[in-house]
Tab-separated table of C-alpha atoms and ligand atoms in Angstrom:
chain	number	residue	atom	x	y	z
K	1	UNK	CA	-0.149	-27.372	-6.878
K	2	UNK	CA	-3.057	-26.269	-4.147
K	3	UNK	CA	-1.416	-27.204	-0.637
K	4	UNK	CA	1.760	-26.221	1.170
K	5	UNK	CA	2.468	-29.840	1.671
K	6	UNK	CA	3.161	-30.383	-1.579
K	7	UNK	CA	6.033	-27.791	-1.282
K	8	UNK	CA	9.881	-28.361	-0.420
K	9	UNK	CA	9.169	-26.093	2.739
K	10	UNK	CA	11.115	-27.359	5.790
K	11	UNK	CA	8.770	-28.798	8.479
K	12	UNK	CA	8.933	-26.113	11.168
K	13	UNK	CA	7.321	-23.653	8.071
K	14	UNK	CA	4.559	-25.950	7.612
K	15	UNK	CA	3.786	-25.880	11.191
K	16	UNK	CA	3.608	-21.835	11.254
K	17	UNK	CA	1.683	-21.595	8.496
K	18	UNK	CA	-0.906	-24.291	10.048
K	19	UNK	CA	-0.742	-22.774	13.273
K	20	UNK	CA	-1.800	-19.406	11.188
K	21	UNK	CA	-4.607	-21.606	9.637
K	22	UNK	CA	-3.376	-20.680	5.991
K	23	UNK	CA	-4.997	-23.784	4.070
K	24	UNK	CA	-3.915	-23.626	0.770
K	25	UNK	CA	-1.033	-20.993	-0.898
K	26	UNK	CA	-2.435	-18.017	-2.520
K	27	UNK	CA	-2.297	-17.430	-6.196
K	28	UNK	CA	0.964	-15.520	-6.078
K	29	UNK	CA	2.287	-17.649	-3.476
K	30	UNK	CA	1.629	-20.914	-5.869
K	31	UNK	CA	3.292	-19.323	-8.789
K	32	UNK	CA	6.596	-18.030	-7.384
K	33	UNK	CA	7.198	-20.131	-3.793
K	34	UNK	CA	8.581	-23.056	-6.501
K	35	UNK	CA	10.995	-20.685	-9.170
K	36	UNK	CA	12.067	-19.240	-5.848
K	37	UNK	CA	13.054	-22.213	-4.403
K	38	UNK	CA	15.260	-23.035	-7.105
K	39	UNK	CA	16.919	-19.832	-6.775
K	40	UNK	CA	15.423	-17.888	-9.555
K	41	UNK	CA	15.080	-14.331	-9.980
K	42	UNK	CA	11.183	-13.069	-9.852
K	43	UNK	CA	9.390	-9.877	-11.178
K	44	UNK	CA	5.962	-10.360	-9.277
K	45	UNK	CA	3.536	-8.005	-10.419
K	46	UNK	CA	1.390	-8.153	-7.403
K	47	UNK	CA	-0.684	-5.558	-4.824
K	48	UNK	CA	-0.767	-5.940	-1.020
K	49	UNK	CA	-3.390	-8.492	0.071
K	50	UNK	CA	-2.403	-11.025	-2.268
K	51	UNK	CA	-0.423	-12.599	-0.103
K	52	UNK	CA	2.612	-11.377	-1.457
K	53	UNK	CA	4.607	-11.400	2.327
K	54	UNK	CA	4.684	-14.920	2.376
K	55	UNK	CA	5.476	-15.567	-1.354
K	56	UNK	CA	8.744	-14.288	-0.833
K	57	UNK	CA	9.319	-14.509	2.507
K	58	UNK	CA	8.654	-18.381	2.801
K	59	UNK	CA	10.917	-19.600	0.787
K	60	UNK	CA	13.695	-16.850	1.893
K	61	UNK	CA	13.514	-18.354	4.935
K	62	UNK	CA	14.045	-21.865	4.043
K	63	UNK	CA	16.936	-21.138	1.984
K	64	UNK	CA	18.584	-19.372	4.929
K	65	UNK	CA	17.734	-21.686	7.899
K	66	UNK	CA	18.913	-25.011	5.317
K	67	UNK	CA	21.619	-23.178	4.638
K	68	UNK	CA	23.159	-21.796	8.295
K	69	UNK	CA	26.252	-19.569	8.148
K	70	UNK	CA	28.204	-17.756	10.958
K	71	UNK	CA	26.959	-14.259	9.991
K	72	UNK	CA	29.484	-11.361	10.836
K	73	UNK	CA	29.466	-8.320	12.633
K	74	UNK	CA	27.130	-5.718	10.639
K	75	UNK	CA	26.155	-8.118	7.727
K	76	UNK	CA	23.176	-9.226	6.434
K	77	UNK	CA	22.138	-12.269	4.217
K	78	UNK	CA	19.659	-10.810	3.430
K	79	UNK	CA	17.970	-7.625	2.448
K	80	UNK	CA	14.133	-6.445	1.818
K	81	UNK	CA	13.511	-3.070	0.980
K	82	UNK	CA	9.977	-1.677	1.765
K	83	UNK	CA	8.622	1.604	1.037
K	84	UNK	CA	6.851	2.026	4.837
K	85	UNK	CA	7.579	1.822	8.114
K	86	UNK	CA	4.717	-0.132	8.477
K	87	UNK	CA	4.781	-2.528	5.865
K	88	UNK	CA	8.698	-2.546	7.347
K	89	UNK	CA	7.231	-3.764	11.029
K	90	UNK	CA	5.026	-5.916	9.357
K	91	UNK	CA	6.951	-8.238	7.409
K	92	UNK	CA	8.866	-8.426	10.079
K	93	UNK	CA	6.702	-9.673	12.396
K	94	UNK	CA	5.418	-12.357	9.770
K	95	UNK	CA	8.822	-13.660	8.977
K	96	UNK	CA	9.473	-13.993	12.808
K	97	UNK	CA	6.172	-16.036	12.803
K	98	UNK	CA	6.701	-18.041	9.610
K	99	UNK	CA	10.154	-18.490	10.910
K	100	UNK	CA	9.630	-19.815	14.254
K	101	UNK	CA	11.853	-22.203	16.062
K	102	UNK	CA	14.185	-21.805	13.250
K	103	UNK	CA	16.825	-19.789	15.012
K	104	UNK	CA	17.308	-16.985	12.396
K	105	UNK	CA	18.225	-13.343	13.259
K	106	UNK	CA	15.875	-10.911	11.719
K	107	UNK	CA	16.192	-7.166	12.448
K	108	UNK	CA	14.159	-4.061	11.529
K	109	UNK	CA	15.288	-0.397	10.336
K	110	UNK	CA	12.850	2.619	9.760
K	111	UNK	CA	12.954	6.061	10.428
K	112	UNK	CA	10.885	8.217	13.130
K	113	UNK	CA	12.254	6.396	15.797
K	114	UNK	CA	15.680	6.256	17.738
K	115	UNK	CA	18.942	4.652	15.613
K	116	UNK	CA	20.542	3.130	18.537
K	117	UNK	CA	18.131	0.260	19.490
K	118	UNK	CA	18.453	-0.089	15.665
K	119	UNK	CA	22.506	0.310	15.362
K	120	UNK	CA	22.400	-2.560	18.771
K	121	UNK	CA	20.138	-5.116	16.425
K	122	UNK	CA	22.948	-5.162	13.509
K	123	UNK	CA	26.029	-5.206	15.367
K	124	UNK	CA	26.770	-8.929	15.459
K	125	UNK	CA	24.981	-9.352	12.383
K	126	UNK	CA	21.631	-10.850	10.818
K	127	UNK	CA	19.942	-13.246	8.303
K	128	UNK	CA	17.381	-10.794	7.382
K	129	UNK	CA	17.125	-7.180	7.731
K	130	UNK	CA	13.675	-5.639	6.403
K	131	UNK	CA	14.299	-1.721	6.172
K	132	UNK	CA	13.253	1.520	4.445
K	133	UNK	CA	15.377	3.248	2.083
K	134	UNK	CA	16.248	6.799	3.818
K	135	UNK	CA	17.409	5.350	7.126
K	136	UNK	CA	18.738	2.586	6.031
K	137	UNK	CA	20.867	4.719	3.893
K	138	UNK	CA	22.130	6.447	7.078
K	139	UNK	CA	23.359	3.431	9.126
K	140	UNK	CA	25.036	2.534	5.967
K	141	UNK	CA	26.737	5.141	5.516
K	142	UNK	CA	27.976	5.124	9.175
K	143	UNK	CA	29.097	1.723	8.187
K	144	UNK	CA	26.232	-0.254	10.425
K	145	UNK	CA	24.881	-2.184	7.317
K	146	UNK	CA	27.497	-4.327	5.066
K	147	UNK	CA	26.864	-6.491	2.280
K	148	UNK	CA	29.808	-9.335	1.690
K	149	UNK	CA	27.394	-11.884	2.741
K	150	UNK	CA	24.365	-10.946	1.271
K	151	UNK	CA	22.506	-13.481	-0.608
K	152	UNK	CA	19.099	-12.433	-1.472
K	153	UNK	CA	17.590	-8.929	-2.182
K	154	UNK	CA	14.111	-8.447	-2.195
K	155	UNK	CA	12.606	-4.975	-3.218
K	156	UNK	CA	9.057	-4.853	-2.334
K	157	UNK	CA	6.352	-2.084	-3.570
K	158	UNK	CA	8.532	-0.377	-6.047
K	159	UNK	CA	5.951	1.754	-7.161
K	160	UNK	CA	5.379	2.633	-4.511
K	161	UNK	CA	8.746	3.845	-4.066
K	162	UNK	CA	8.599	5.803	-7.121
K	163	UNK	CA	5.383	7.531	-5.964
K	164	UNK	CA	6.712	8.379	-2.386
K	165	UNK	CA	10.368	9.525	-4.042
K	166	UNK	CA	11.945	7.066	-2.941
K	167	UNK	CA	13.484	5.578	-6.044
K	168	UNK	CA	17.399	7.418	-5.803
K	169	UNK	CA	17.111	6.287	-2.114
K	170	UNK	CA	16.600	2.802	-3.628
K	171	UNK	CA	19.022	3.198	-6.479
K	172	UNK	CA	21.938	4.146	-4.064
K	173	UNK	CA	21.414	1.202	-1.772
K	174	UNK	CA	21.335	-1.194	-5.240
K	175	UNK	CA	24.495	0.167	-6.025
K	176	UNK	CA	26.066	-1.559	-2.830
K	177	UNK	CA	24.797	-4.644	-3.275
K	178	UNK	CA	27.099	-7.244	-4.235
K	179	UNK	CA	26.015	-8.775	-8.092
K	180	UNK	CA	25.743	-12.384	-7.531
K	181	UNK	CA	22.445	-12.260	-5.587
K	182	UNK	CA	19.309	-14.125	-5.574
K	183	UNK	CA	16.649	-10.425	-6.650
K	184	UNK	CA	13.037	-10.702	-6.607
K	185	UNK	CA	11.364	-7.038	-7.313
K	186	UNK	CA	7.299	-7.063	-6.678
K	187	UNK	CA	4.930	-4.038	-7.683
K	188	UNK	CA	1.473	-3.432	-7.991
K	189	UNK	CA	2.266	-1.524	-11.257
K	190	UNK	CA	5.084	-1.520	-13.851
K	191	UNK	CA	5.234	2.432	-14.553
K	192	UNK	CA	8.204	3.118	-17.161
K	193	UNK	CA	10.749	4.017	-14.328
K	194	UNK	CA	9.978	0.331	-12.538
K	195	UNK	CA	10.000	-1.494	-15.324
K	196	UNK	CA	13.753	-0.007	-17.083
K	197	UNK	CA	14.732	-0.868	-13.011
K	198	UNK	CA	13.201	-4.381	-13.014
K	199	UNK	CA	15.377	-5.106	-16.596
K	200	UNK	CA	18.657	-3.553	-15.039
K	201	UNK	CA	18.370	-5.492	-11.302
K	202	UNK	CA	16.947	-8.948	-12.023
K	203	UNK	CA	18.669	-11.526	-14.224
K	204	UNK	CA	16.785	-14.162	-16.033
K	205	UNK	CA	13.629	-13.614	-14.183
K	206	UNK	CA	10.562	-15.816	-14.061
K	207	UNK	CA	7.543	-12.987	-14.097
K	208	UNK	CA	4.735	-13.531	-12.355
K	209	UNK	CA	0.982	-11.694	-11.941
K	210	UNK	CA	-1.878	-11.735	-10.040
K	211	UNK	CA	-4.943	-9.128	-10.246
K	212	UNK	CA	-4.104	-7.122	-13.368
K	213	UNK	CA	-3.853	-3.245	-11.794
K	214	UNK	CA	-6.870	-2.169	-13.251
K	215	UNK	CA	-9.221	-5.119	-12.104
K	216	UNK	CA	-10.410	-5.032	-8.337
K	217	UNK	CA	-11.033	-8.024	-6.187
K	218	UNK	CA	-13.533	-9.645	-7.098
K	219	UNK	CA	-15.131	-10.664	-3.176
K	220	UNK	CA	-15.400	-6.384	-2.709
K	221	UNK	CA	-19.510	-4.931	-3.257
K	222	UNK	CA	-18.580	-1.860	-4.324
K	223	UNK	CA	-21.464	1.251	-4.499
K	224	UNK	CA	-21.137	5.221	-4.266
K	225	UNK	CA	-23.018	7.569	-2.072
K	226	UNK	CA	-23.903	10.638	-4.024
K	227	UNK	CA	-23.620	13.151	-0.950
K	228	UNK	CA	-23.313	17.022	-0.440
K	229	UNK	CA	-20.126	17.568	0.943
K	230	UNK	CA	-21.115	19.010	4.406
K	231	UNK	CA	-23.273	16.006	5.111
K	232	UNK	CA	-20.674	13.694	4.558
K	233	UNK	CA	-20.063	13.568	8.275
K	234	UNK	CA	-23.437	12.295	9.082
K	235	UNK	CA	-23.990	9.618	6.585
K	236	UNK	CA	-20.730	8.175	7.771
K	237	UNK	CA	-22.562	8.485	11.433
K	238	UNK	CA	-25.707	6.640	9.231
K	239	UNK	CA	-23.288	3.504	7.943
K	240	UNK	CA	-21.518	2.807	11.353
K	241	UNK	CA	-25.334	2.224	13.135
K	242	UNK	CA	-25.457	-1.154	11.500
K	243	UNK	CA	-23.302	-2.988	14.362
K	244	UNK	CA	-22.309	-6.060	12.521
K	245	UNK	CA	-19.367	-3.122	10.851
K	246	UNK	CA	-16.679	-4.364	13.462
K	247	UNK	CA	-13.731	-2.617	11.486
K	248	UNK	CA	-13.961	0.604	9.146
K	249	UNK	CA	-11.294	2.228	7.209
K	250	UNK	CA	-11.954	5.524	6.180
K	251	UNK	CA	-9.516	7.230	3.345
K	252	UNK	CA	-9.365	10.977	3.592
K	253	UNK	CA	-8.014	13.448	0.844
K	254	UNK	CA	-5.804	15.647	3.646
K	255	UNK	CA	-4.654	15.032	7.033
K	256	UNK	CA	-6.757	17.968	8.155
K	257	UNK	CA	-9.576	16.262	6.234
K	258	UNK	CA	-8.287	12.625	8.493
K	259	UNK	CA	-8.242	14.429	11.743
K	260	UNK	CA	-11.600	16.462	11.566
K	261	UNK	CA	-13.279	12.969	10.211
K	262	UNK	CA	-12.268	11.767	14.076
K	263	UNK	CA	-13.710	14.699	16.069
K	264	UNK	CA	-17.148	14.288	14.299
K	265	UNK	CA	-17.568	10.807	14.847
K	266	UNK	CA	-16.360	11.552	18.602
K	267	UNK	CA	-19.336	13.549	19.156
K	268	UNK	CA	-21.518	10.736	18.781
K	269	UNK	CA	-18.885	8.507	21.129
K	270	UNK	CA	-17.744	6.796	18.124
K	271	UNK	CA	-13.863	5.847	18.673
K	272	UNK	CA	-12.002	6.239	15.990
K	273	UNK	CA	-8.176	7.197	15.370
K	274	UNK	CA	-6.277	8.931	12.670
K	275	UNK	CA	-3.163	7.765	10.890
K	276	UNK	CA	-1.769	10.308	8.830
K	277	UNK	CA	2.074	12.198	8.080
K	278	UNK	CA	1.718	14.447	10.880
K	279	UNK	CA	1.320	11.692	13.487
K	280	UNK	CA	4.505	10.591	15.277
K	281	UNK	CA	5.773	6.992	14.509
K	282	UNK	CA	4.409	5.818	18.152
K	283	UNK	CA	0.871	7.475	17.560
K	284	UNK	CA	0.690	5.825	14.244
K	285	UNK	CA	1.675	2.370	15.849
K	286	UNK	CA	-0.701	2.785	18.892
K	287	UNK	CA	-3.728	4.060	16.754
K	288	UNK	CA	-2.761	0.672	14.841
K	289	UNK	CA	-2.534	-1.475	17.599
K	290	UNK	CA	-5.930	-0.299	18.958
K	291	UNK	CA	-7.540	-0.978	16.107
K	292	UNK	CA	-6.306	-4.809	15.512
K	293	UNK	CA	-7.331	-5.322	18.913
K	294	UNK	CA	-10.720	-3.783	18.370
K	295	UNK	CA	-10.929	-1.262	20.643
K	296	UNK	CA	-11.666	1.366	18.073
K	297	UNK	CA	-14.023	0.689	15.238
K	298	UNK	CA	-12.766	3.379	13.158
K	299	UNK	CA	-9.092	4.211	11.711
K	300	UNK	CA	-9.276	7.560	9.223
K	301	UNK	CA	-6.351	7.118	6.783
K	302	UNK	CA	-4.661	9.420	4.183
K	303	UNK	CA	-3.585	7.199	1.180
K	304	UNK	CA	0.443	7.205	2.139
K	305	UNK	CA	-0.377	6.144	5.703
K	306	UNK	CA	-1.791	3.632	5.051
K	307	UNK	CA	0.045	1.756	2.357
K	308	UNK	CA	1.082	-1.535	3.974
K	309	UNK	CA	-1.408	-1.588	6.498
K	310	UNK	CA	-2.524	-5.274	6.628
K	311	UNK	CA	-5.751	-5.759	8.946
K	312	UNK	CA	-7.198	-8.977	8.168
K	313	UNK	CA	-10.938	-8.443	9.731
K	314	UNK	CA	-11.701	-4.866	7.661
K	315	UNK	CA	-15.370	-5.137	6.770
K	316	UNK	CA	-15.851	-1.352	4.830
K	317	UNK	CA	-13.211	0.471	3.215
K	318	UNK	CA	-14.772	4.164	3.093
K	319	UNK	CA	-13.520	6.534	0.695
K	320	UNK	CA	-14.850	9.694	2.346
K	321	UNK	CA	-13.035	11.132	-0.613
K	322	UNK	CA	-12.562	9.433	-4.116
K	323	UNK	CA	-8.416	9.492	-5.076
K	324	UNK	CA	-6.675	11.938	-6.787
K	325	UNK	CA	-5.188	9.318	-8.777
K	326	UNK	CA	-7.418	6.353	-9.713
K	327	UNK	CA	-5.161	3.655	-9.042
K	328	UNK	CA	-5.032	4.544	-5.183
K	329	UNK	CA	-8.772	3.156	-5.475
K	330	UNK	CA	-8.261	-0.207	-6.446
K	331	UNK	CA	-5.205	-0.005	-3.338
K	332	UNK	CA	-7.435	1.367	-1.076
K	333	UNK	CA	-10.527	-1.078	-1.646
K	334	UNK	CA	-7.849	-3.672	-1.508
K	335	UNK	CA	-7.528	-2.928	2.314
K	336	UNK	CA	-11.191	-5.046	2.423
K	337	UNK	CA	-12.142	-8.871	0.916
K	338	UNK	CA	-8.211	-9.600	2.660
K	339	UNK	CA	-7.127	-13.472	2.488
K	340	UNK	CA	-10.677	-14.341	1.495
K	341	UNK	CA	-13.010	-12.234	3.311
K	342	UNK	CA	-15.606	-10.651	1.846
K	343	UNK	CA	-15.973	-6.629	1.884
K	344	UNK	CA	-17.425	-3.721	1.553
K	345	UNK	CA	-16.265	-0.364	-0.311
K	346	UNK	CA	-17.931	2.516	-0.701
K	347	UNK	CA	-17.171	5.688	-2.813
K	348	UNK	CA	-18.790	8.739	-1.036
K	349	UNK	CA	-18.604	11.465	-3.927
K	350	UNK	CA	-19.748	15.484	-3.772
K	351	UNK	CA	-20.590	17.713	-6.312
K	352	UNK	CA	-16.873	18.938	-7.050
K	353	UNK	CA	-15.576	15.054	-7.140
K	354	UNK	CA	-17.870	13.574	-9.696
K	355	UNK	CA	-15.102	14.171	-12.369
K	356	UNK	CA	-12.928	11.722	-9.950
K	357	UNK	CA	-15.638	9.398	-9.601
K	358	UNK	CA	-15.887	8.963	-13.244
K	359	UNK	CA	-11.767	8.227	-13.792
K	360	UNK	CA	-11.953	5.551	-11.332
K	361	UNK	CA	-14.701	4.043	-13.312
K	362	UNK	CA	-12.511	3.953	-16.024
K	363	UNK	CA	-9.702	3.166	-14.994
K	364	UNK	CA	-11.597	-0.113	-13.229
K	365	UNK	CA	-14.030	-0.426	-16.487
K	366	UNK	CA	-16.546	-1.109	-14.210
K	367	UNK	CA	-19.694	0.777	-13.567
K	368	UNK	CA	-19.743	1.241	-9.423
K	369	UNK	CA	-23.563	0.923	-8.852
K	370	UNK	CA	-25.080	4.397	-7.331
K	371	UNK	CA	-26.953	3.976	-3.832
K	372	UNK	CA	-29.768	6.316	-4.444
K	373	UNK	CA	-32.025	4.640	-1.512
K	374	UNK	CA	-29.163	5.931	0.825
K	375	UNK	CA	-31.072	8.895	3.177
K	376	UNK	CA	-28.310	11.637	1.835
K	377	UNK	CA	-28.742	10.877	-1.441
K	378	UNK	CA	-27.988	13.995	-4.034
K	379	UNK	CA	-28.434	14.100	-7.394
K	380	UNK	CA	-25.376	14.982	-9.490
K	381	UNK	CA	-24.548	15.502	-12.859
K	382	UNK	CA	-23.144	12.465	-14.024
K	383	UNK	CA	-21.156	14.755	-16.690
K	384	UNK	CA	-20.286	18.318	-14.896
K	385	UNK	CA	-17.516	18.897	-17.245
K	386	UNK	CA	-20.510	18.721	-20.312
K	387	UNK	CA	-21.976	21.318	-18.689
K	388	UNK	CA	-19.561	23.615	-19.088
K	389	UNK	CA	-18.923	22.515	-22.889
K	390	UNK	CA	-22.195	23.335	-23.586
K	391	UNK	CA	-22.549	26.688	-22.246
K	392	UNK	CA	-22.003	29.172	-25.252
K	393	UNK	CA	-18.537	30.314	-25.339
K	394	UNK	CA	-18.016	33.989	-24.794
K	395	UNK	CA	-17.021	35.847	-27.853
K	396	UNK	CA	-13.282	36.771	-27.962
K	397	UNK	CA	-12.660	40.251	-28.020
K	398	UNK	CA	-9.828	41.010	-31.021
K	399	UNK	CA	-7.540	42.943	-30.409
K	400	UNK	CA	-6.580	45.863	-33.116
K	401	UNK	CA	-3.020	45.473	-34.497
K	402	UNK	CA	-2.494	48.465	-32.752
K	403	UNK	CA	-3.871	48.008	-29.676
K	404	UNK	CA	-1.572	44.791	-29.813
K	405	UNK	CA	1.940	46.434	-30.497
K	406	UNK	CA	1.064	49.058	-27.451
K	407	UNK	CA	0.844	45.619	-25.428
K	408	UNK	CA	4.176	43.844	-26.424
K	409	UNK	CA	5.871	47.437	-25.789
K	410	UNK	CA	4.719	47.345	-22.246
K	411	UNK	CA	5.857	43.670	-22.070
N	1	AMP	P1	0.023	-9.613	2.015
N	1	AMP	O1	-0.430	-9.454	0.597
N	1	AMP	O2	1.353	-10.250	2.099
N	1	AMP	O3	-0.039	-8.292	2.749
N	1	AMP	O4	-0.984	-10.613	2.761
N	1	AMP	C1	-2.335	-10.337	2.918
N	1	AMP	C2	-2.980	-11.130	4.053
N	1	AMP	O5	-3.203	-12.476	3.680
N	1	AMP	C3	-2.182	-11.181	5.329
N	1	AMP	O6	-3.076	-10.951	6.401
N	1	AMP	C4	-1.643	-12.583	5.402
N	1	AMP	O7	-1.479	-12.991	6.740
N	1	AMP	C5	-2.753	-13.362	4.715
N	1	AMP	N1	-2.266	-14.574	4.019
N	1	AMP	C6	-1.103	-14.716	3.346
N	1	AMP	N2	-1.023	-15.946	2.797
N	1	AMP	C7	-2.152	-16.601	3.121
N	1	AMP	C8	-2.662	-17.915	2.851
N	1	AMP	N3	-1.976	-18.779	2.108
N	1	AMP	N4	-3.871	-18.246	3.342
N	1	AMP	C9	-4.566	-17.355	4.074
N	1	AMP	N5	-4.156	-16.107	4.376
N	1	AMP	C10	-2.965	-15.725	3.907
């Protein structure tokens, strides 16, 4: 199956998704769109980018608008738990454009901003509330969110969940779920905690993958920049002269790190915008917003900021500093080569991070070539840790049994 046509989609979906100029469905979006359909359960082992949105969300909403029902005060028919108020706003502004003349009810609930407009959206009910865990929690328990007419639950990112501690957040909302239910759980990975959840929620379900986690899309050039840390600023100034980079996102280590990455590149009258923790909700949305539009070239991310962001045109994913955790590379680079695009990603990588450098390489198992023609180029040791191994160890001083027992007196 390689076109939407071929799919029991009702006619007004088709439309959206040609009017979005999607040709074909996306791997993911081939493999579960049809179990869905019939009202299976899914596990979809799946990272942002794939196209995941639209594999569940399509045929979500042709189940609900076939199947209209007067929906009550304060219920839903449906619920999808994200991880990010981001990815939150974001689904929700697909499904109201896959969803289009279709006359379904979709409301959103995050945290960071006001409850009431929030509290106003779910009083006489909706078909599909997208929401994050900790707020979500709270209009529940003020009895704003009920369940008797819930139909489907999807749970998206739940390792991500698990990462951000969101997982008894998650757990507690399960728990009020009614058990006949239509489930469909997506992750990027299946850590032990995800996977003993995924056995325990979904009944019966069809599994589905797409991009192993350790592989990386394959339309991304990746390359490192061997750089000394302090001129990281101006070989970042170096990449941005080429003027065919229209949008850059650059992944930071700290939000300090984020924030001082956008007053450099101001001093050349680059524009560029941070999204980080410390940035209020509308900051966050209006750094965003400028950059969709292209008004800044630039956005400077920490790695939990910017899960969920989903910015079609990004050319160069930068990662001003390699990940603590190697699998936040192959999300990050994700953030490039989008719905078939082709992009760049490049590792810049200082003396202290070569040990990082190397984990990613194996956690990938592929060799990221080295730029050495870039004008900052450094040499590093390629094995720092060696180094050390092969100095000669210092001699231990023993102790006399004596000199020992005075010790474990003092305690
Ligand atoms: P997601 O993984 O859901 O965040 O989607 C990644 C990006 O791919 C989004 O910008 C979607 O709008 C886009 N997209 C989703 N499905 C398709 C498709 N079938 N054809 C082209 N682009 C798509």
């Amino acid at each position: 199956m390689s076109e939407f046509s071929s799919l029991d989609l009702l006619p007004e979906i088709k439309k959206a998704l040609k009017d979005k100029g999607y040709e074909k469905p996306t791997p993911i979006q081939a493999q579960s769109i049809p179990h869905l359909l019939e009202g299976k359960d899914l596990l979809g082992i799946a990272q942002t980018g794939t196209g995941k949105t639209a594999a569940f969300s399509l045929p979500l909403i042709d189940r609900l608008a076939k199947n209209k029902v007067k929906v009550n005060k304060r219920r839903v028919r449906s619920l999808i738990l994200t991880p990010t108020r981001e990815l939150a706003s974001q689904i929700e502004q697909n499904i109201k454009g896959y969803s289009k003349g279709l006359g379904l009810k979709c409301a959103v609930i995050f945290g960071g901003v006001g409850k009431q407009a929030q509290m106003n959206s779910m009083a006489q009910g909706v078909d599909i509330l997208v929401a994050t865990p900790g707020r979500l929690l709270d209009l529940m328990s003020e009895g704003h969110v009920k369940y008797d007419q819930l139909e489907v639950f999807v749970l998206d990112e739940a390792d991500r969940m698990l990462d951000m501690g969101f997982l008894n957040d998650v757990k507690k909302v399960i728990s009020k779920l009614p058990r006949d239910k239509q489930t469909l759980l997506f992750s990027a990975t299946m850590p032990k905690d995800i996977a003993s959840l995924a056995n325990s929620l979904l009944n019966n379900p069809k599994r589905v993958e797409v991009t192993p986690e350790s592989t990386t899309v394959e339309k991304i050039e990746q390359k490192a920049h061997f750089v000394a840390k302090l001129k990281k600023p101006d070989l970042l100034k170096e990449i941005l002269k080429d003027d065919s980079i229209e949008s850059m996102l650059v992944f930071t280590r700290t939000k300090h790190g984020a924030d001082r990455v956008v007053k450099k590149l101001a001093q050349d009258d680059i524009m560029a915008a941070a999204i980080h923790g410390n940035k209020s909700q509308r900051q966050r949305e209006s750094a965003l917003g400028r950059f969709k539009d292209q008004k800044i070239r630039v956005l400077v991310a920490t790695d939990i900021a910017a899960r969920g962001i989903d910015i079609p045109q990004v050319s160069h994913v930068i990662n001003y500093n390699p990940p603590e955790d190697p699998k936040s590379y192959v999300h990050r680079i994700g953030r490039t080569g989008r719905a078939g695009r082709d992009g760049v990603a490049i590792l810049f990588c200082d003396e202290s991070e070569v040990g990082l450098f190397n984990d990613i390489q194996k956690h990938i198992k592929i060799k990221i070539p080295i730029d050495e023609k870039q004008p900052f180029h450094e040499k590093l040791s390629l094995h720092p840790d060696r180094k050390k191994k092969d100095q000669k160890p210092k001699k231990k001083v023993s102790m006399s049994k004596k000199a020992r027992r005075r010790r474990s007196f003092r305690g």
